[in-house]
XYZ file of C-alpha atoms in Angstrom:
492
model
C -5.808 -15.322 -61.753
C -4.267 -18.134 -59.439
C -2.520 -14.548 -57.359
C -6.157 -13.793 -56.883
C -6.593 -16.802 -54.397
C -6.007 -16.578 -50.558
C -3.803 -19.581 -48.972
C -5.761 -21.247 -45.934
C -2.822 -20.426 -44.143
C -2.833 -16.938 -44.411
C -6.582 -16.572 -43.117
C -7.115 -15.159 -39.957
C -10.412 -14.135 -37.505
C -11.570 -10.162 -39.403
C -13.483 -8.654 -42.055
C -11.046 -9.613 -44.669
C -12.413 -10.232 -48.227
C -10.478 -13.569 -48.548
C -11.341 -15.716 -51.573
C -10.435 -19.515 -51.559
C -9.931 -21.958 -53.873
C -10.429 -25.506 -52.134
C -11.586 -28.875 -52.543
C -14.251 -30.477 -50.351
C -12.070 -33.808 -48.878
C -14.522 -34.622 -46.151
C -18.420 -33.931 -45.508
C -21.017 -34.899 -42.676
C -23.679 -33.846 -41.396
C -24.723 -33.450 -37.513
C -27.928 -34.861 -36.569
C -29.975 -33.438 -33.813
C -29.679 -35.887 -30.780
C -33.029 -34.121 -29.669
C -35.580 -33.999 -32.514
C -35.308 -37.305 -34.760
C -34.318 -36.802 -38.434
C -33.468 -32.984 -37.907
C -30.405 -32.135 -39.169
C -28.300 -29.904 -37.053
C -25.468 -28.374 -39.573
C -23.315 -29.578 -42.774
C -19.671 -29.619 -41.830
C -16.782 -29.428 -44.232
C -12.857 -30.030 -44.207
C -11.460 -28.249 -46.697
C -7.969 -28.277 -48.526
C -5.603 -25.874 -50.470
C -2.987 -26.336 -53.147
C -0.495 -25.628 -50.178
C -2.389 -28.902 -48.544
C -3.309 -26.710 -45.418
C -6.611 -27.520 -44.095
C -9.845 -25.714 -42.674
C -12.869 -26.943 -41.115
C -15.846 -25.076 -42.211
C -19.604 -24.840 -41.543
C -23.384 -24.825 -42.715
C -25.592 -23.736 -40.017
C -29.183 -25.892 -40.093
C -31.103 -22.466 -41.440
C -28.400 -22.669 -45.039
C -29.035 -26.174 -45.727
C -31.827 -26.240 -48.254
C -29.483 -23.920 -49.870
C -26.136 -25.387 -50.111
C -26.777 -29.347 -49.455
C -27.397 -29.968 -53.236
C -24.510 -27.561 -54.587
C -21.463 -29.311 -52.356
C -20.213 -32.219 -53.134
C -17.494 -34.294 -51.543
C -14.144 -34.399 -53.652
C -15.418 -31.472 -55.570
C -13.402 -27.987 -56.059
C -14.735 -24.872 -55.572
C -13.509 -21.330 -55.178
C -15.385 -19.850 -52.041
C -16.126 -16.139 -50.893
C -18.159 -13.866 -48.894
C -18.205 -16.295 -45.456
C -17.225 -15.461 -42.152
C -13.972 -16.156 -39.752
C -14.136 -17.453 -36.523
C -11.652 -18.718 -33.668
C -11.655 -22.854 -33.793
C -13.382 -24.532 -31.205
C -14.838 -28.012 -30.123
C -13.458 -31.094 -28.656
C -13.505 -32.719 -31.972
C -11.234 -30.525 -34.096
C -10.841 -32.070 -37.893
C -7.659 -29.751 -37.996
C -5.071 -27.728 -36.512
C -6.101 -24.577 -38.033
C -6.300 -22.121 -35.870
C -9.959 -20.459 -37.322
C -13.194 -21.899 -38.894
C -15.623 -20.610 -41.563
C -19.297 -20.402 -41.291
C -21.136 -19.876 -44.606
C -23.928 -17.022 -45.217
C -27.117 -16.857 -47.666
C -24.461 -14.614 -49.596
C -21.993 -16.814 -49.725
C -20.443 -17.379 -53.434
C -19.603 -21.203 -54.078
C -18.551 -22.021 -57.624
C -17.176 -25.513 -58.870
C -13.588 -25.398 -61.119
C -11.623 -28.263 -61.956
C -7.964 -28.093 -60.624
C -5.852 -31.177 -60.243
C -2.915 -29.494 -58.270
C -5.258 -29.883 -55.003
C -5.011 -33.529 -53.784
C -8.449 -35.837 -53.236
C -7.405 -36.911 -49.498
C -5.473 -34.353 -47.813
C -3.705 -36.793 -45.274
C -1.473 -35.520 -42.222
C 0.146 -38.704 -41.024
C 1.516 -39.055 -37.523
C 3.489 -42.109 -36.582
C 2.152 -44.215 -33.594
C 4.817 -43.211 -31.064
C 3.079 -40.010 -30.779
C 0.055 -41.239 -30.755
C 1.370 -42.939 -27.804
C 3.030 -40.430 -26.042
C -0.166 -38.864 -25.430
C -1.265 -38.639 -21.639
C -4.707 -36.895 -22.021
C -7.808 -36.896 -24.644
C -6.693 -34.748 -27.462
C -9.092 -32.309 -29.055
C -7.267 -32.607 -32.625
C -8.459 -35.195 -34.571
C -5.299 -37.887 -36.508
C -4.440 -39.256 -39.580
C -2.689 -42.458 -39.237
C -1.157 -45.076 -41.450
C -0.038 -48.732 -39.963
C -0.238 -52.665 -40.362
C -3.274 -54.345 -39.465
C -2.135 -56.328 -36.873
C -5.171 -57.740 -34.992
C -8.882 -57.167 -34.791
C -11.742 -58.620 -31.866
C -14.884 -60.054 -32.787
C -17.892 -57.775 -33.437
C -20.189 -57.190 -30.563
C -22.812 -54.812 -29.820
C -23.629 -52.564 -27.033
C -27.093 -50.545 -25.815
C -27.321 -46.680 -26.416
C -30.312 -44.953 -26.280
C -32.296 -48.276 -26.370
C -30.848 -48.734 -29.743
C -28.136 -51.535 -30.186
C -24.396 -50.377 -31.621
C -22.177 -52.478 -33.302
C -18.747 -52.321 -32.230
C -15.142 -53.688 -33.024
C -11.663 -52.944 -32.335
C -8.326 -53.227 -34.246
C -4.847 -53.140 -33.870
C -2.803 -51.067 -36.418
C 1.266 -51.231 -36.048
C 4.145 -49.426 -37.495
C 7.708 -49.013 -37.340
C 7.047 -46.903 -33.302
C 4.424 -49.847 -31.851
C 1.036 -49.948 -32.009
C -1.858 -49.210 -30.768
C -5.703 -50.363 -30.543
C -8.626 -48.093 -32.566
C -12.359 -48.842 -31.068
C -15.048 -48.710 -33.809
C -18.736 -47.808 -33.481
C -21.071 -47.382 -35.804
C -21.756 -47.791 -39.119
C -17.963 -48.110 -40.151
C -18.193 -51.484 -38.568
C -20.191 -52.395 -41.330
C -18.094 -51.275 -43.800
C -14.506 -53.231 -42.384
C -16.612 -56.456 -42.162
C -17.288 -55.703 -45.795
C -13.751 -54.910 -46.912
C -12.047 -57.776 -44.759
C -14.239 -59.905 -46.944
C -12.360 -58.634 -49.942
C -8.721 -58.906 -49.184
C -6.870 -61.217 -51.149
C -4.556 -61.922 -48.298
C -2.070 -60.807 -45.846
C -1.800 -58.006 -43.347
C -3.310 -55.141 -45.146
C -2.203 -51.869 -44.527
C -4.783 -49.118 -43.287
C -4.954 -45.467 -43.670
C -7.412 -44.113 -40.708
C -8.204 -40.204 -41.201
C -9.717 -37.984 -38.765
C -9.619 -40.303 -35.420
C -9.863 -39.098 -31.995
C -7.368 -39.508 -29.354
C -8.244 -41.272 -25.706
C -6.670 -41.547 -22.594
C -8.434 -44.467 -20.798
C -7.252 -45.718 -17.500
C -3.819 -45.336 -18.257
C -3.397 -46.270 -22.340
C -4.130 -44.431 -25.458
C -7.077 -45.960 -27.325
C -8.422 -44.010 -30.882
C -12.269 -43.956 -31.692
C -13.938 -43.286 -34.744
C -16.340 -40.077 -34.876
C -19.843 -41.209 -36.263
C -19.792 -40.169 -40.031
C -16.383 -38.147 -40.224
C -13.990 -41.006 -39.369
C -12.329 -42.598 -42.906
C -10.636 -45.998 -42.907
C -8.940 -46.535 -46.490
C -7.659 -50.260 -47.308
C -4.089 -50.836 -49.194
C -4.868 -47.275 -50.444
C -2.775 -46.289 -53.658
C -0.708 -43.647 -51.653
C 2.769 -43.606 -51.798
C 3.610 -43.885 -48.470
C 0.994 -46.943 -48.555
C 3.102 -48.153 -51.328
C 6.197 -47.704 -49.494
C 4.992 -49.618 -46.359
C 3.319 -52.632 -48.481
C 6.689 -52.699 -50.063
C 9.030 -53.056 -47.163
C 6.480 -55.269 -45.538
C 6.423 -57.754 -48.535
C 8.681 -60.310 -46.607
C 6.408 -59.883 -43.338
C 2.596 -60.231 -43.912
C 2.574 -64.503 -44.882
C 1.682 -64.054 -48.277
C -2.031 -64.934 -49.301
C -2.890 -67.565 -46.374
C -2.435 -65.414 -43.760
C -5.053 -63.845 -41.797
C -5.631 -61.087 -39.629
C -4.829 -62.424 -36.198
C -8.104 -62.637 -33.560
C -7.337 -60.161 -30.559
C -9.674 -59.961 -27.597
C -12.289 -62.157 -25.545
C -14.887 -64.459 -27.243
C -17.623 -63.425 -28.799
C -21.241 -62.318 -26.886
C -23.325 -64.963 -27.652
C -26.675 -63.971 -29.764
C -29.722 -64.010 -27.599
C -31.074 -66.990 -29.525
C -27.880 -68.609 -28.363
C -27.677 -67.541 -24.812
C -31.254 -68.384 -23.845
C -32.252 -71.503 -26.065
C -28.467 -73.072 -26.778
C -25.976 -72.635 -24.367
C -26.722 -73.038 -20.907
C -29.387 -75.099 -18.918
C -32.434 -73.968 -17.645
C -33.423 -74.322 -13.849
C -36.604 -73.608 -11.758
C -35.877 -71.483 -9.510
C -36.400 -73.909 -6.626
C -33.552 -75.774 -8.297
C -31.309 -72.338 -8.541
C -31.761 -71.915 -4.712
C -30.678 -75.398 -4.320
C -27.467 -76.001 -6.797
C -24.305 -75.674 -5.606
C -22.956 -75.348 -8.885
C -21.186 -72.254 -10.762
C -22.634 -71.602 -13.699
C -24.538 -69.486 -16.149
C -28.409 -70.691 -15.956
C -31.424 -69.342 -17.652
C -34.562 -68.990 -15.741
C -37.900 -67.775 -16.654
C -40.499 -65.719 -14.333
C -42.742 -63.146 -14.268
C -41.368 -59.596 -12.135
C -43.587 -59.504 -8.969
C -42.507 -56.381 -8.227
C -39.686 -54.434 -6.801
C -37.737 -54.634 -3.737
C -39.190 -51.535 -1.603
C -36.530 -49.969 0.543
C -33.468 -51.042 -1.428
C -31.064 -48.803 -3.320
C -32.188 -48.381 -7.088
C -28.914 -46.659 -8.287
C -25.380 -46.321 -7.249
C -22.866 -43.734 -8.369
C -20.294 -44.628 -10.892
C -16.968 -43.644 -12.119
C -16.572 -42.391 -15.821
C -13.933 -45.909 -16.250
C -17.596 -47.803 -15.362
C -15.921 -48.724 -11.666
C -18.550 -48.234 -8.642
C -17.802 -45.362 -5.926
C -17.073 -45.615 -2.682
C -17.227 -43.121 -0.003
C -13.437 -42.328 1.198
C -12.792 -39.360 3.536
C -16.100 -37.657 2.466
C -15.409 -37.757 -1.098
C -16.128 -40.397 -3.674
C -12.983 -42.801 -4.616
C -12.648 -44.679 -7.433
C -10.752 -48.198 -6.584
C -9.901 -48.451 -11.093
C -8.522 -45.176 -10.974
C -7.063 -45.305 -7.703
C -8.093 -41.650 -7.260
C -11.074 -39.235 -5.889
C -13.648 -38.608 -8.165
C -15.483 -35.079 -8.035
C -18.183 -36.485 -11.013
C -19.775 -39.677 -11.327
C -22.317 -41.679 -13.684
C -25.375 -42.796 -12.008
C -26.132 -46.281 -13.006
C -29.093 -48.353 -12.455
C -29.316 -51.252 -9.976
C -32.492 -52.558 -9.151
C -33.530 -55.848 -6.683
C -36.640 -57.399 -7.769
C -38.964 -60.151 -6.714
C -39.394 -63.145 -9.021
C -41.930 -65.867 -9.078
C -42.247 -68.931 -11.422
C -45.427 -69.497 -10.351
C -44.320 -72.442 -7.220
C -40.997 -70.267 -5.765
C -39.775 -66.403 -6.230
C -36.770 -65.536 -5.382
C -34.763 -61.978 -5.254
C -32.848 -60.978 -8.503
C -30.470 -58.099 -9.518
C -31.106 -56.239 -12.484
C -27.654 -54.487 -14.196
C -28.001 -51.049 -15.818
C -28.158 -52.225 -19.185
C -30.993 -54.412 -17.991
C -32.966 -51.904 -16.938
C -32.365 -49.037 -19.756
C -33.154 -52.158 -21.695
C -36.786 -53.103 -19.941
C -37.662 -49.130 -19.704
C -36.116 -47.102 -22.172
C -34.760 -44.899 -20.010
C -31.817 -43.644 -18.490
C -30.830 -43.345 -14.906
C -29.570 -39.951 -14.963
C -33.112 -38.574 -16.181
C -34.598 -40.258 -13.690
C -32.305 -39.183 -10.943
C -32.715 -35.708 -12.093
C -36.066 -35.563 -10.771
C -36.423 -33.634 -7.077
C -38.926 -36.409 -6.062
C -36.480 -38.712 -6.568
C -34.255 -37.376 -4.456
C -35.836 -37.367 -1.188
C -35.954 -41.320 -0.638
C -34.864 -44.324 -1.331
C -38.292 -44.951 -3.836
C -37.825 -45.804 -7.050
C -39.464 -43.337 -9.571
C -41.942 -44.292 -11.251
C -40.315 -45.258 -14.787
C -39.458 -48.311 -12.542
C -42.319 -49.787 -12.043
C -42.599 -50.391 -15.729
C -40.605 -53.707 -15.027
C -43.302 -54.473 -12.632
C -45.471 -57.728 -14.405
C -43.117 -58.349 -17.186
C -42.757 -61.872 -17.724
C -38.776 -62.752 -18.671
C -36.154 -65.180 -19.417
C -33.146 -64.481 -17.149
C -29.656 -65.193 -17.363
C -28.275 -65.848 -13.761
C -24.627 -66.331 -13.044
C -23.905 -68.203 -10.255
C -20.577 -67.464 -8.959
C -18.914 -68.761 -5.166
C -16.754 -65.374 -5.067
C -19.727 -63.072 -6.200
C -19.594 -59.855 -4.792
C -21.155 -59.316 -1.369
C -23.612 -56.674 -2.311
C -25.215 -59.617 -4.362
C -25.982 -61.700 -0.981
C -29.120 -63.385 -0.495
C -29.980 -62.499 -4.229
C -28.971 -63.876 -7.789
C -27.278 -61.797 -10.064
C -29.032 -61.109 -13.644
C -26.423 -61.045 -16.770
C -28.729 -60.110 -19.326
C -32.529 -60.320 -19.824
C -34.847 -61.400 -22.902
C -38.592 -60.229 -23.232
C -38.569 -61.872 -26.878
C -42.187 -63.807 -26.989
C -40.893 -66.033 -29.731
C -37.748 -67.269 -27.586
C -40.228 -66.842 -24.539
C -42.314 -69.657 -26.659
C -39.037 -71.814 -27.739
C -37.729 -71.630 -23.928
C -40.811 -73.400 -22.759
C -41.268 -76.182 -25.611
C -37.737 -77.653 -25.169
C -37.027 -80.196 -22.541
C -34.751 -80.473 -19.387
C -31.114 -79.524 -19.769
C -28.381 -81.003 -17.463
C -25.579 -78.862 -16.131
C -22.606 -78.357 -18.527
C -19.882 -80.462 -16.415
C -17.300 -77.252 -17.234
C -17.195 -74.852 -14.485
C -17.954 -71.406 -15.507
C -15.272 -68.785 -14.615
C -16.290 -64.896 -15.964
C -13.546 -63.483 -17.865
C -12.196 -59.733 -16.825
C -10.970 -57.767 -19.488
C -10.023 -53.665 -19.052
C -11.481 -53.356 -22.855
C -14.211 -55.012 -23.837
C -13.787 -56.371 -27.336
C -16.609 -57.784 -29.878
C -16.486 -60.552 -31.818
C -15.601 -62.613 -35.081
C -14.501 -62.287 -37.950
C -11.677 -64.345 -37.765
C -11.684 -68.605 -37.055
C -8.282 -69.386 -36.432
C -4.668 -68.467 -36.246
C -1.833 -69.314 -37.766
C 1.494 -69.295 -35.873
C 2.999 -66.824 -37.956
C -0.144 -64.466 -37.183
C 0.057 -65.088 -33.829
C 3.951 -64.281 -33.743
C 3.689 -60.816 -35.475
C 0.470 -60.216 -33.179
C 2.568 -60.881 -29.985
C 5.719 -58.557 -30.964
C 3.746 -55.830 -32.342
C 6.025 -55.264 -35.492
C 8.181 -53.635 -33.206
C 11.893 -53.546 -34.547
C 10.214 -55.244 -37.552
C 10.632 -52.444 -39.606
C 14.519 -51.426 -40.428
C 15.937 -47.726 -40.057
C 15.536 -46.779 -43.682
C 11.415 -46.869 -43.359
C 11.567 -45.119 -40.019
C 13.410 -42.400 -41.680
C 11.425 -42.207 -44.981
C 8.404 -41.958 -42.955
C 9.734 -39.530 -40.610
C 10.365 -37.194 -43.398
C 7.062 -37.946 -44.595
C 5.526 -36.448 -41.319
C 7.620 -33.406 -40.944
C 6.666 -32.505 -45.141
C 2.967 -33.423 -44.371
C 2.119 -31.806 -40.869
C -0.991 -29.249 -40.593
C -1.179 -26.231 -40.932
């Protein structure tokens, strides 16, 4: 009966009646970005005896009939589907074909113990590395947790992300993986379980990026797997070797990255002083200060956008052609990003302010590119009409008052983040006069931007395997053993 099966690595694009016996290592589904709570399609990775890998689909019109039956880490033998070339910028394998199902597709659950549950491909960091361009091939990598930033949060959509980022290291360097998502959630949870030391982390199905110059790995919302100390043998193998190395129980992950973004309670009722802003025009201090005012509307006749780089950098015109100064290179796409002047009044002064874009996408849920994409738009310098939203809003602002702020900033204050929240609005206003912290503020310019805490302190020994990296750490017998490792484990 077991000659009766096809090997994933004999199937091909045709009318070929293969018949597969697999188990289901990894299952999402794809949510439509367009219609709330549709869901798009069920995908699948799925894995042979031979420990050759597929990725397979459920278009939207089959789920009803096949969500119930599949079931992660279950085996099935599968028939009747169709073959298709591989395609997407997010490929879960190297396979070179994927499977769609049908309404006659035959799915029937077996036991079989030969197939393994994970179904990991391991690559080592150096060629993670060594990679000069966004990969479409998604990785499996193993390593020592080496660092991790504080958590922070970002705006998409009008919704708030949580983010983090980690360093993993082994025996080739290391390398930093950005989190998003709802897998923060779930390394906050498991850091809180360690018993101690660097733990070692198994990350399956991460996708490659080439960001001004270095590799960076991201997660991919719902596919991306991080396993902790997983009972693996080349987990094993590592924790073994690294026994001597990761400082016993007391040690902690070391802290990588800037401070953490202060909460809003924090940044408007904690941190900074608050000003009029007859006494903003008038200080001749640097400094974050928190004003509050009502938007008396917007600045007619100034610029409401500006074209950006993809690396977030502003463009300039150079030889008819946008330049971008980060990547040192002409640019033949940009972002458009909101930046809007505004009048504010307190009610005795107003003053001219400069809203970011997060600002704004914040104040008007919406984005600059949809509003640039209307032809009205485009024949002045008038602000659409999604703008004028902002127009009576009454706000706490941050301002940062900087002596080397950029000249496009003259003759108005620039606006770090904004808070509409009535119950801080309320706080603001009952608490006194703060004087001006007597530390000069200095921003702090970082390439990534990491979130925050987790972590309260390092030890020196944390710090010292944080600065080299692990690098030569590891002695020629693990480099081999985990070289072999790769070559018996590579996809298919």
């Amino acid at each position: 009966m077991v000659d009766a099966y096809s090997n994933l690595s004999d199937v091909r694009v045709g009318n070929f009646p293969w018949c597969l016996k697999v188990r289901v290592i990894r299952l999402w589904v794809v949510k439509s970005n367009l219609i709330s709570g549709q869901e798009n399609s069920i995908e699948l990775v799925l894995l042979d005896e031979k420990g050759c890998k597929i990725h397979a689909t459920v278009r939207r019109h089959l789920i009803p009939l096949f969500k119930a039956v599949i079931i992660e880490g279950e085996v099935y033998t599968l028939s009747a589907f169709s073959v298709v070339d591989a395609y997407g910028l997010c490929r879960p394998t190297r396979h070179p074909c994927r499977l769609f199902f049908h309404s006659t597709t035959i799915l029937e659950k077996m036991v079989c113990r030969a197939i393994k549950m994970n179904g990991l491909s391991l690559v080592d960091i150096g060629q993670i590395n060594s990679h000069s361009c966004d990969s479409n091939y998604l990785v499996d990598f193993m390593g020592v947790m080496t660092g991790i930033s504080s958590q922070n949060e970002f705006l998409k959509d009008g919704q708030r992300v949580k983010m983090i980022v980690v360093e993993i290291s082994d025996h080739r360097g290391f390398c930093h993986v950005v989190l998003f998502g709802e897998i923060v959630d779930y390394l906050v949870q498991m850091m809180t379980t360690l018993d101690g030391g660097l733990p070692v982390v198994v990350i399956q199905f991460a996708k490659i990026r080439f960001f001004r110059g270095r590799v960076l790995l991201q997660n991919i919302q719902n596919l991306t797997r991080m396993l902790f100390n997983p009972p693996v043998d080349e987990s094993v193998l590592l924790g073994r070797r690294l026994s001597k190395m990761r400082g016993g129980p007391a040690m902690t992950v070391p802290l990588i990255g800037p401070p953490v973004k202060p909460s809003v309670v924090d940044d408007f009722l904690r941190l900074y002083p608050k000003k009029t802003i007859a006494e903003l025009k008038s200080t001749s201090d640097d400094g974050p200060f928190i004003v509050s005012g009502v938007v008396d509307g917007l600045v007619i006749g100034e610029d409401w956008w500006y074209p950006s780089c993809r690396c977030s950098k502003r463009l300039i015109i150079n030889a008819g052609y946008y330049y971008c100064r980060g990547c040192s290179k002409h640019v033949f796409e940009f972002v458009p990003r909101f930046r809007v002047k505004i009048h504010v009044t307190d009610g005795i002064d107003d003053a001219m302010f400069v809203l970011s874009d997060d600002d704004v996408r914040y104040l008007t849920r919406t984005k600059c590119s949809i509003q640039l994409s209307s032809s009205k738009v485009l024949e002045g310098i008038n602000p659409p009409s999604a703008l004028m939203k902002i127009e009576g809003l009454k706000l706490l602002f941050k301002i940062v008052m900087v002596s080397s702020l950029n000249p496009i900033y003259k003759g108005a204050f620039k606006v770090s983040r904004v808070c509409l929240d009535p119950d801080i609005f309320n706080a603001f206003s009952l608490k006194g006069t703060r004087h001006t912290p007597a530390k000069v503020y200095r921003p702090v310019m970082s390439e990534v931007v990491y979130p925050s805490g987790l972590i309260e302190e390092i030890n020196q020994h944390g710090e010292y395997l944080s600065n080299k990296r692990l690098a030569g750490s590891f002695d020629n017998t693990l480099g081999e053993e985990i070289a072999d490792h790769h070559k018996r484990s590579r996809d298919c």
